[in-house]
mmCIF file of C-alpha atoms and ligand atoms in Angstrom:
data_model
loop_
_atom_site.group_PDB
_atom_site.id
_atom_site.type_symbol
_atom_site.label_atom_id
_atom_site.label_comp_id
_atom_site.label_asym_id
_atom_site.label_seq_id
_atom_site.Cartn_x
_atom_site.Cartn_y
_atom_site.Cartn_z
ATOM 1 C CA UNK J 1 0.000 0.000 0.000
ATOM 2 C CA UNK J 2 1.721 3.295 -1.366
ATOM 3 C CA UNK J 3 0.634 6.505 0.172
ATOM 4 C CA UNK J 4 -0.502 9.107 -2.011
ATOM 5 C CA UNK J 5 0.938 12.201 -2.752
ATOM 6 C CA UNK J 6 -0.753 14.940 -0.496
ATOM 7 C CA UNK J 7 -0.883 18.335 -2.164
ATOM 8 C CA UNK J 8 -2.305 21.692 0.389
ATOM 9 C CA UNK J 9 -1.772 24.097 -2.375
ATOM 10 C CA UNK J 10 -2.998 24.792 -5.689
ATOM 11 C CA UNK J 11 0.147 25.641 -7.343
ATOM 12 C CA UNK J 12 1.872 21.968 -6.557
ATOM 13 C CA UNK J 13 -1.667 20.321 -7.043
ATOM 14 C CA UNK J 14 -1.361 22.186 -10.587
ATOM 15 C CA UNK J 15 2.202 20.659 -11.364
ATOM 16 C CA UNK J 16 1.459 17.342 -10.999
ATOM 17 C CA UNK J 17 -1.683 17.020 -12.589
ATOM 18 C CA UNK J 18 0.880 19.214 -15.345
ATOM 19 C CA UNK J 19 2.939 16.039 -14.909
ATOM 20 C CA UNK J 20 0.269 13.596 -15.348
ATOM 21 C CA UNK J 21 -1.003 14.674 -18.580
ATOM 22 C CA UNK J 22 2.152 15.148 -19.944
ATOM 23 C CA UNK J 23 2.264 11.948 -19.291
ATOM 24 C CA UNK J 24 -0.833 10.973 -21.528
ATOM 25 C CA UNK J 25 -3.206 10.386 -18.619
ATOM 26 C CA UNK J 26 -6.735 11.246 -18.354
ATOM 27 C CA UNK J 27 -7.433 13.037 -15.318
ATOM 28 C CA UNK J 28 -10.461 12.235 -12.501
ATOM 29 C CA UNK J 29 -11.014 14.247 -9.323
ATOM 30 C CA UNK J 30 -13.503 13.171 -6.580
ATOM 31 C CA UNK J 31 -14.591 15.926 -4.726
ATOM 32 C CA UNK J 32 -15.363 15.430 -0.798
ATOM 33 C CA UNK J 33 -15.560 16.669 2.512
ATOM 34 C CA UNK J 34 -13.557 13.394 4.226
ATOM 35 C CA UNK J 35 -15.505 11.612 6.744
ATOM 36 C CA UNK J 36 -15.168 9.087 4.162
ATOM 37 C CA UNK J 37 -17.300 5.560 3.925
ATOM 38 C CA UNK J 38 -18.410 3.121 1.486
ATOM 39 C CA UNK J 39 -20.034 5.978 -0.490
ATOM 40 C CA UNK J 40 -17.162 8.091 -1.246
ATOM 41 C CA UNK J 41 -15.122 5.039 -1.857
ATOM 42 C CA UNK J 42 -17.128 3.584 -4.259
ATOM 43 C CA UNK J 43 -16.614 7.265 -6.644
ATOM 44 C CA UNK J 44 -13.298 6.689 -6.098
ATOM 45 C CA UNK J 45 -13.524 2.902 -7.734
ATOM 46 C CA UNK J 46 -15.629 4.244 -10.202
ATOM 47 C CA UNK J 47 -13.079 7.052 -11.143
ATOM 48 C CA UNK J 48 -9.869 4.411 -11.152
ATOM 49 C CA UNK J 49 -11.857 2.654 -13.611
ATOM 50 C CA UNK J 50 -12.723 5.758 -16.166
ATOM 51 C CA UNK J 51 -9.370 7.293 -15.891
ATOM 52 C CA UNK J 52 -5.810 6.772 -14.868
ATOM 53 C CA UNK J 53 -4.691 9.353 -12.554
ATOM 54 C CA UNK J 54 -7.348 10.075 -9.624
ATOM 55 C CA UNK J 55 -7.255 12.798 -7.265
ATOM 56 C CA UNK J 56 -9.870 13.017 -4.400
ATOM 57 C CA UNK J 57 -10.159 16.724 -2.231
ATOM 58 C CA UNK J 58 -10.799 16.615 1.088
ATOM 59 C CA UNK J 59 -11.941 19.895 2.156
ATOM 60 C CA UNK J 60 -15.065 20.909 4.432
ATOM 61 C CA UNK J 61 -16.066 23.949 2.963
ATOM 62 C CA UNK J 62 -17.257 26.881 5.490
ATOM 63 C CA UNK J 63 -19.320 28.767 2.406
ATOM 64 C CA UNK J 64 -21.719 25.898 2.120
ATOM 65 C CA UNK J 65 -22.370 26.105 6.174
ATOM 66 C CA UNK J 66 -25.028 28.311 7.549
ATOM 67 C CA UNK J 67 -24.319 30.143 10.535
ATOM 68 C CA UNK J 68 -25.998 27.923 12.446
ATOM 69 C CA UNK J 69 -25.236 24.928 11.294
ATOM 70 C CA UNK J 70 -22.382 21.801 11.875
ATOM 71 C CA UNK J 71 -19.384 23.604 10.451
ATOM 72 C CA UNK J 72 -17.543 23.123 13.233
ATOM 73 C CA UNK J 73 -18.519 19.723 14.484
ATOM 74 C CA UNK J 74 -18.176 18.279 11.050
ATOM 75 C CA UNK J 75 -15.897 15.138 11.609
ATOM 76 C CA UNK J 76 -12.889 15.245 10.367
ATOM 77 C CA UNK J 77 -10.137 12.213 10.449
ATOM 78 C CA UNK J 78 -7.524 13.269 8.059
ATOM 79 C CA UNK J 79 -5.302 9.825 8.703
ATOM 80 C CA UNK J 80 -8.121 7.741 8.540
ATOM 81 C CA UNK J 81 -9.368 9.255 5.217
ATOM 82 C CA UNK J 82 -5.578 9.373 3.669
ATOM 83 C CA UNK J 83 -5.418 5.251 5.014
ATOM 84 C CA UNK J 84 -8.745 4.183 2.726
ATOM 85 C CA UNK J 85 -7.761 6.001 -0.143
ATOM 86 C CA UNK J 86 -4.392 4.567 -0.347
ATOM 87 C CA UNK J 87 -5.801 0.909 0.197
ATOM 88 C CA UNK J 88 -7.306 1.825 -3.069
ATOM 89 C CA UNK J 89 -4.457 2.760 -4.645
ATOM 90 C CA UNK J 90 -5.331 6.331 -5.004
ATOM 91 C CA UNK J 91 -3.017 8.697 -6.910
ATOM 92 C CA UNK J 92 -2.711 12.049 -5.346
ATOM 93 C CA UNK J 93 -5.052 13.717 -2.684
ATOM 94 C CA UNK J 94 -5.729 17.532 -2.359
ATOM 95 C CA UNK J 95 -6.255 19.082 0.846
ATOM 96 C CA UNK J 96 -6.073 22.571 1.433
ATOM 97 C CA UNK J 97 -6.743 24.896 3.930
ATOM 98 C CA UNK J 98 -9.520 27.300 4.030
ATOM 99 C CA UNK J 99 -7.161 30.193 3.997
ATOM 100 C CA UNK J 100 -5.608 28.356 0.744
ATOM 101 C CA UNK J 101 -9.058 28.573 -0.630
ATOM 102 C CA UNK J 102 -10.603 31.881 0.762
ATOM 103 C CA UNK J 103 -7.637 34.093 1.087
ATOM 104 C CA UNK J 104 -7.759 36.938 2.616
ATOM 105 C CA UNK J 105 -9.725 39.667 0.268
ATOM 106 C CA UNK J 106 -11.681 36.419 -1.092
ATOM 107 C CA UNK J 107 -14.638 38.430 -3.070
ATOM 108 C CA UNK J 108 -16.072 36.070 -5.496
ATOM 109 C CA UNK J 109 -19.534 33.922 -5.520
ATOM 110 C CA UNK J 110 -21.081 31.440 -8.385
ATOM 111 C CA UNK J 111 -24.512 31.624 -8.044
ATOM 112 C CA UNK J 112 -27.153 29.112 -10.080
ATOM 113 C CA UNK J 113 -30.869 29.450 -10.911
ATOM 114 C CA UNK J 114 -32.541 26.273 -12.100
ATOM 115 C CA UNK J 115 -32.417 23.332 -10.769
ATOM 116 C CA UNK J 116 -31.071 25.330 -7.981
ATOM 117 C CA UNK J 117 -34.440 26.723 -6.528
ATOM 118 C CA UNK J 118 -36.257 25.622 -3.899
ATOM 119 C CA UNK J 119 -35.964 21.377 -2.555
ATOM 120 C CA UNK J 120 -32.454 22.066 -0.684
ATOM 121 C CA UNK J 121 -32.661 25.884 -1.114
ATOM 122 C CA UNK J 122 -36.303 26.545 0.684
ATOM 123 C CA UNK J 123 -34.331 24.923 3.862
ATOM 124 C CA UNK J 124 -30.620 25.823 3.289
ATOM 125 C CA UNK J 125 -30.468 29.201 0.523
ATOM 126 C CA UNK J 126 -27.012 29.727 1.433
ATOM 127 C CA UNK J 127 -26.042 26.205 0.078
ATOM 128 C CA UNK J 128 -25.821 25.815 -3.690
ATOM 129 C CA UNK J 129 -24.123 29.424 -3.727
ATOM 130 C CA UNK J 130 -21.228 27.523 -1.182
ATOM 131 C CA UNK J 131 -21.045 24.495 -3.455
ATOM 132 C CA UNK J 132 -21.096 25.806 -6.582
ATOM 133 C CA UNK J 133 -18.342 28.029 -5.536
ATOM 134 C CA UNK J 134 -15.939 25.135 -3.999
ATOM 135 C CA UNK J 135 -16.893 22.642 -6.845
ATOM 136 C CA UNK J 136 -15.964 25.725 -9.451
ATOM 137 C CA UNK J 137 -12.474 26.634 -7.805
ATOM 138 C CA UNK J 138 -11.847 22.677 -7.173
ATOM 139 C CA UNK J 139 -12.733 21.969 -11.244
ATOM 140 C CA UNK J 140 -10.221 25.121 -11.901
ATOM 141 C CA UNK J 141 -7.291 23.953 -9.020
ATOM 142 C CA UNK J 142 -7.089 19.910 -10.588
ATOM 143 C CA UNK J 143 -8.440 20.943 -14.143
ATOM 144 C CA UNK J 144 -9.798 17.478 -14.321
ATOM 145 C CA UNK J 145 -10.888 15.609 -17.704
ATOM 146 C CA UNK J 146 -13.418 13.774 -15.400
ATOM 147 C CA UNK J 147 -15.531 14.820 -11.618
ATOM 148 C CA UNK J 148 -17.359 12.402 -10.093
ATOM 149 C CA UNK J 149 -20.197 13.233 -8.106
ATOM 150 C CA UNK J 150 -22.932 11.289 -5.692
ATOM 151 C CA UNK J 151 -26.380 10.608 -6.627
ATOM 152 C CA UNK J 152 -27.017 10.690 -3.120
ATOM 153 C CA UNK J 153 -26.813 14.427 -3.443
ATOM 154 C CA UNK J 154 -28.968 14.392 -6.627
ATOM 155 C CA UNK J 155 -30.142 18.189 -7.145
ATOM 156 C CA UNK J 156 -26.404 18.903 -6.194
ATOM 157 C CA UNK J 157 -25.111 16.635 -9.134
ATOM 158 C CA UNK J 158 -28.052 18.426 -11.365
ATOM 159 C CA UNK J 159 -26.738 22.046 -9.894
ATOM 160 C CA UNK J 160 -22.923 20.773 -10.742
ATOM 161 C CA UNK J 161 -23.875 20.126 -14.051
ATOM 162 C CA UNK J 162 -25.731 23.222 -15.125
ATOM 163 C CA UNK J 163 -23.257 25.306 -13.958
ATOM 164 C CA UNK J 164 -20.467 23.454 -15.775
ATOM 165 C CA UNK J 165 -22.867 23.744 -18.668
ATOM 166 C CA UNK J 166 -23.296 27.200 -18.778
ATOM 167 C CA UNK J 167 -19.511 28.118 -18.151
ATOM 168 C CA UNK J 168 -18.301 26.251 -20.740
ATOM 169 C CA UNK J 169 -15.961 24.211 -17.949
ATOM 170 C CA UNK J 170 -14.223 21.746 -20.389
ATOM 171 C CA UNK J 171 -14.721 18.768 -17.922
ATOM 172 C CA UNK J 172 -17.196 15.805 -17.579
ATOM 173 C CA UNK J 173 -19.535 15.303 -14.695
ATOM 174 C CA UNK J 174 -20.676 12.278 -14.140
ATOM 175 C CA UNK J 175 -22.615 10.476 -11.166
ATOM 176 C CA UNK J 176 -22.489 7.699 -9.473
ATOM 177 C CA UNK J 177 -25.275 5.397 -7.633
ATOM 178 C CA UNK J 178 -26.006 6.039 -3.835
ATOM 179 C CA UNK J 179 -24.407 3.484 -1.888
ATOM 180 C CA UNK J 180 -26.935 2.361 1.378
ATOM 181 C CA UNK J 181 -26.399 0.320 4.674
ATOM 182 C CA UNK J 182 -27.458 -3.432 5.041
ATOM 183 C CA UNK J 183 -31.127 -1.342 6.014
ATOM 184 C CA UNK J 184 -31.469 0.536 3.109
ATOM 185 C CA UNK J 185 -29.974 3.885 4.676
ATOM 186 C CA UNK J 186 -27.991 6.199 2.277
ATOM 187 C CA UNK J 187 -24.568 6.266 3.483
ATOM 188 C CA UNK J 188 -23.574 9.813 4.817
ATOM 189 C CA UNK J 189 -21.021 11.445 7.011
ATOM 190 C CA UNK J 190 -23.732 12.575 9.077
ATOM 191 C CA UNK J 191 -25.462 9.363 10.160
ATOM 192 C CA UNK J 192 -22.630 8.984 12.983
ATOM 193 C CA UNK J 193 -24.837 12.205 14.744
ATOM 194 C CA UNK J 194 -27.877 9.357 15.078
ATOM 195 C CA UNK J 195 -28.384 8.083 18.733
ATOM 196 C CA UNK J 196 -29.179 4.419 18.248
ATOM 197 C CA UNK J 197 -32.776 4.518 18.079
ATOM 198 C CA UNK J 198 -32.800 7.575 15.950
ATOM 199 C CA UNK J 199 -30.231 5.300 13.247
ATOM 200 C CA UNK J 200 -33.052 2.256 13.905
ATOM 201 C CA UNK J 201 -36.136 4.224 12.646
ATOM 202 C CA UNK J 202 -33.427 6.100 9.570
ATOM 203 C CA UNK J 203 -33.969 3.159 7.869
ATOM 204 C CA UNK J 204 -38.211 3.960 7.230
ATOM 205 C CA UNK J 205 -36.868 6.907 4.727
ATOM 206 C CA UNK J 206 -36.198 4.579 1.839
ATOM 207 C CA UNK J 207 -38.610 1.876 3.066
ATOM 208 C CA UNK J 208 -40.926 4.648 2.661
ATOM 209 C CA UNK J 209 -39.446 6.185 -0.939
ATOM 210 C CA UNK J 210 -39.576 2.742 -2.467
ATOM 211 C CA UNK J 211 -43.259 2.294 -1.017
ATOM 212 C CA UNK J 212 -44.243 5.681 -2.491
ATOM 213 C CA UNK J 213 -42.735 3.961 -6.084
ATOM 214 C CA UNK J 214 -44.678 1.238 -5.967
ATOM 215 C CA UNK J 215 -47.778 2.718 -5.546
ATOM 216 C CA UNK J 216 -46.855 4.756 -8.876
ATOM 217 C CA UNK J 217 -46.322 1.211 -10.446
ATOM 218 C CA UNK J 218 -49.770 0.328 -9.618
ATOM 219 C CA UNK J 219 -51.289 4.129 -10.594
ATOM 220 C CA UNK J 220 -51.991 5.823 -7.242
ATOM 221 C CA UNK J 221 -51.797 9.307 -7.889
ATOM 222 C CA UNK J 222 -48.811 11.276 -7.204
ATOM 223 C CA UNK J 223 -50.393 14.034 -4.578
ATOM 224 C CA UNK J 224 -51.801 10.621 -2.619
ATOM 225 C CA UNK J 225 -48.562 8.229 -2.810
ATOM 226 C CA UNK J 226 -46.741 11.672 -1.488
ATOM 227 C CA UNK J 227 -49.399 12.368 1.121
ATOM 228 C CA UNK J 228 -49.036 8.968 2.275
ATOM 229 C CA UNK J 229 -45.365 8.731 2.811
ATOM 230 C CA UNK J 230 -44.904 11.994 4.574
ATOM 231 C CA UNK J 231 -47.707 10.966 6.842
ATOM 232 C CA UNK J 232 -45.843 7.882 7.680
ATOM 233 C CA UNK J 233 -42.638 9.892 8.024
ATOM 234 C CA UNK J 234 -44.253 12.107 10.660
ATOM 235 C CA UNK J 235 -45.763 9.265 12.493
ATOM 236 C CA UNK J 236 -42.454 7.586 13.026
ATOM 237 C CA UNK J 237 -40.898 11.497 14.207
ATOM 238 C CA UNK J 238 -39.731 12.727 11.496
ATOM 239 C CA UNK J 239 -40.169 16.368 10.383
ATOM 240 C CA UNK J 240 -40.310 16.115 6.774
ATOM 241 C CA UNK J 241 -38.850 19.451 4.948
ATOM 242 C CA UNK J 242 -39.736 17.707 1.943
ATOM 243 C CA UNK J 243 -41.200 15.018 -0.579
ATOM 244 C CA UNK J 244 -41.909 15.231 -3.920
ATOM 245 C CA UNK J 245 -41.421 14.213 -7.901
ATOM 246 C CA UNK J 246 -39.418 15.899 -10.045
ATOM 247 C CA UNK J 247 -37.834 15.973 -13.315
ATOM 248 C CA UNK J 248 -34.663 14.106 -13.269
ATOM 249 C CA UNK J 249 -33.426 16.146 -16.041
ATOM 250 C CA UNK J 250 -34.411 19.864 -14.871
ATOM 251 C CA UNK J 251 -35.767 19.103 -11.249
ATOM 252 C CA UNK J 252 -38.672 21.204 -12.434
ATOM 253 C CA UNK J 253 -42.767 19.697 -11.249
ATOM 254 C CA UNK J 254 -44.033 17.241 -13.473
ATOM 255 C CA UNK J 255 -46.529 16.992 -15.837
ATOM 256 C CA UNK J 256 -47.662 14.349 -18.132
ATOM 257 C CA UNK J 257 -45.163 14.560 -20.573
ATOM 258 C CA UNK J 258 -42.450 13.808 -17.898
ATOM 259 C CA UNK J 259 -40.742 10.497 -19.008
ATOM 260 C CA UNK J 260 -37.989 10.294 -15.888
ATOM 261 C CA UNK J 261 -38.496 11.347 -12.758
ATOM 262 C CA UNK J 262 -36.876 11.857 -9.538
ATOM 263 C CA UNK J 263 -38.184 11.084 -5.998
ATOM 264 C CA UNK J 264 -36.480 13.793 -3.442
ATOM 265 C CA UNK J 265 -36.650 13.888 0.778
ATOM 266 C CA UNK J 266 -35.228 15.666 3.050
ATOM 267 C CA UNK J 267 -36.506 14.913 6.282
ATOM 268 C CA UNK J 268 -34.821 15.248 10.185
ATOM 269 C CA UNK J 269 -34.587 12.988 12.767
ATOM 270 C CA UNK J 270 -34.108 15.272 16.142
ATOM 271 C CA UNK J 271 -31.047 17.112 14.849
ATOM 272 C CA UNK J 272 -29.897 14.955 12.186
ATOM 273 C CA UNK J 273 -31.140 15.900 8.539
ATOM 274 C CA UNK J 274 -31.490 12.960 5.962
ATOM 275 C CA UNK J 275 -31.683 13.204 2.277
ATOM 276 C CA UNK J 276 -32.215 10.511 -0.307
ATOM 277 C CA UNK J 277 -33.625 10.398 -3.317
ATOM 278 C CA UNK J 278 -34.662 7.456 -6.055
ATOM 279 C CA UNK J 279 -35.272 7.133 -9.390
ATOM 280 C CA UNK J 280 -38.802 6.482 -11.124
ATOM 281 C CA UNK J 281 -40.307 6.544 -14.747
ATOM 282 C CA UNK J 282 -44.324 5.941 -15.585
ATOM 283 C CA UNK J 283 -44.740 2.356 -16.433
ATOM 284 C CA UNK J 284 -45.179 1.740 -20.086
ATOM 285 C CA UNK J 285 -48.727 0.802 -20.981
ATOM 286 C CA UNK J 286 -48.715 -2.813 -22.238
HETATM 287 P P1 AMP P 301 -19.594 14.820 0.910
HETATM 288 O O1 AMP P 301 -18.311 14.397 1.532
HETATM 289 O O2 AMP P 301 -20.801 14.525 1.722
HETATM 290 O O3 AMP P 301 -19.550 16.247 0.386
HETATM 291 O O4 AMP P 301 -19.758 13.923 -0.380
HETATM 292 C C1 AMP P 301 -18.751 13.849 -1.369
HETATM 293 C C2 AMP P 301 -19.280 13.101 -2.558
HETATM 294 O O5 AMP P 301 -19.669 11.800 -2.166
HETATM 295 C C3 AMP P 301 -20.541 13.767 -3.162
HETATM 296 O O6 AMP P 301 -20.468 13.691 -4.579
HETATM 297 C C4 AMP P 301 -21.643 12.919 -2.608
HETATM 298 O O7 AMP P 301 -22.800 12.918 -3.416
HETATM 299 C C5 AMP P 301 -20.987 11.545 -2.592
HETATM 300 N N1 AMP P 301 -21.670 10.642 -1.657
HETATM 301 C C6 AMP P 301 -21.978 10.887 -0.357
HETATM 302 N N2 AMP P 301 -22.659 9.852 0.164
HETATM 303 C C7 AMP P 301 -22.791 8.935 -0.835
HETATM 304 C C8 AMP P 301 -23.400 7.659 -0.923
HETATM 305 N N3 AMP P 301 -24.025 7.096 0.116
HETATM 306 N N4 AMP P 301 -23.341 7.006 -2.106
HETATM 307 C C9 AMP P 301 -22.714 7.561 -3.181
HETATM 308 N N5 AMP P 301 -22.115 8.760 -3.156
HETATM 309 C C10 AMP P 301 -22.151 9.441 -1.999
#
């Protein structure tokens, strides 16, 4: 097991990834905020196989934090992170400071309309202006030919990519499937916050998404098969910010000519919020 090279600054990130494509080699980064399980992992797999030199970032970053929210407590395990990566063989990792990131004078913001509105934004508004910001100066510090990005975080990877669309960044975003827990729980960072019996009832969430998809299959309307899940959601104590069908393409409501769609929660267990999402298109008539 080799450790990879660790790079804090932009300037020697920028010479090796120099390097590497000198070198004929097509470029992934996997952007992340450490912490890192299964989930993160598995991007990293799916980047080894899609290109041959793969960075990951490691970098918790304070613009996508509200005030009041875990900034702070955000675990952090440096070592452990830097010890899975290698056992995969990783190439190079990037971890820079916030000061590296956000000088001083720092003046700048990206800020994305579409699929950007409301979901996420009607509970966190600050936090598609933080990511798109990070993911932007993290695309321009590796210059990537590839960025990976979780499904898990679906109208993040649909904000990523309109973003990337509209500034012409020459790289490719692609996605990856959520990764879940024996139960059916999304893997996150922030499930460790769960007491135990909090982590026991986290696993209704997707019971209850995949419920609210099968009643689709058999033609309950959408308003109903919503109405019914978030009911059962607050029964079990959850406070449900929100539930619906989207788009998968735009995020936008659907209508009848929707082909793909997109399930999306966000719901909180005492202090903990949990997001998932699945996929779901209308049954073809036979
Ligand atoms: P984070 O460290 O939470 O910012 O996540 C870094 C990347 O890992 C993002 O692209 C996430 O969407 C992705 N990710 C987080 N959890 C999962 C999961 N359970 N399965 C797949 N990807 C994930």
């Amino acid at each position: 097991m080799t450790r990879p090279r660790i790079f804090e600054t932009i300037a020697a990130l920028r010479k090796e990834v120099e390097i590497a494509r000198r070198d004929g080699r097509r470029i992934a980064l996997v952007p992340t905020m450490g912490a890192l399980h299964d989930g993160h992992l598995s991007l990293v797999r799916s980047a080894q196989e899609r290109a041959d030199f793969v960075m990951a970032s490691i970098f918790v970053n304070p613009t996508q934090f509200a005030p009041n929210e875990d900034f702070d407590a955000y675990p952090r395990d440096h070592e452990a992170d830097i010890a899975k990566l290698a056992e995969l063989g990783i190439d190079a990792v990037f971890l820079p400071t916030v000061g590296e990131m956000y000088p001083k004078g720092f003046a700048t913001g990206v800020t994305v309309g579409g699929p950007a509105r409301d979901l996420e934004s009607a509970t966190r508004p600050h936090f598609f202006n933080g990511v798109a910001l990070v993911v932007t100066k993290l695309l321009l510090a590796a210059l990537p030919d590839l960025a990976i990005f979780g499904e898990k975080d679906y109208q993040q990877l649909c904000v990523i990519r309109q973003f990337v669309r509209d500034l012409n960044m020459p790289v490719e975003i692609a996605g990856a499937p959520t990764v879940r827990e024996g139960d059916g729980l999304a893997m996150s960072s922030r499930n460790r916050y769960l007491s135990p019996q909090d982590r026991h009832k986290a696993a209704l969430l997707p019971v209850v998404l995949r419920d609210i998809l099968k009643a689709l299959d058999d033609g309950t309307h959408v308003p109903e098969a919503l109405a019914d899940g978030i009911r059962r959601l607050k029964e079990d104590g959850f406070e449900v910010d929100y539930l619906e069908l989207r788009s998968a393409e735009t995020l936008a409501p659907v209508d009848d000519a929707t082909a793909e769609m997109r399930l999306l929660a966000a719901a909180r267990l005492g202090d903990t919020r949990l997001i998932d999402n699945m996929a779901w298109s209308k049954p073809r008539a036979s």
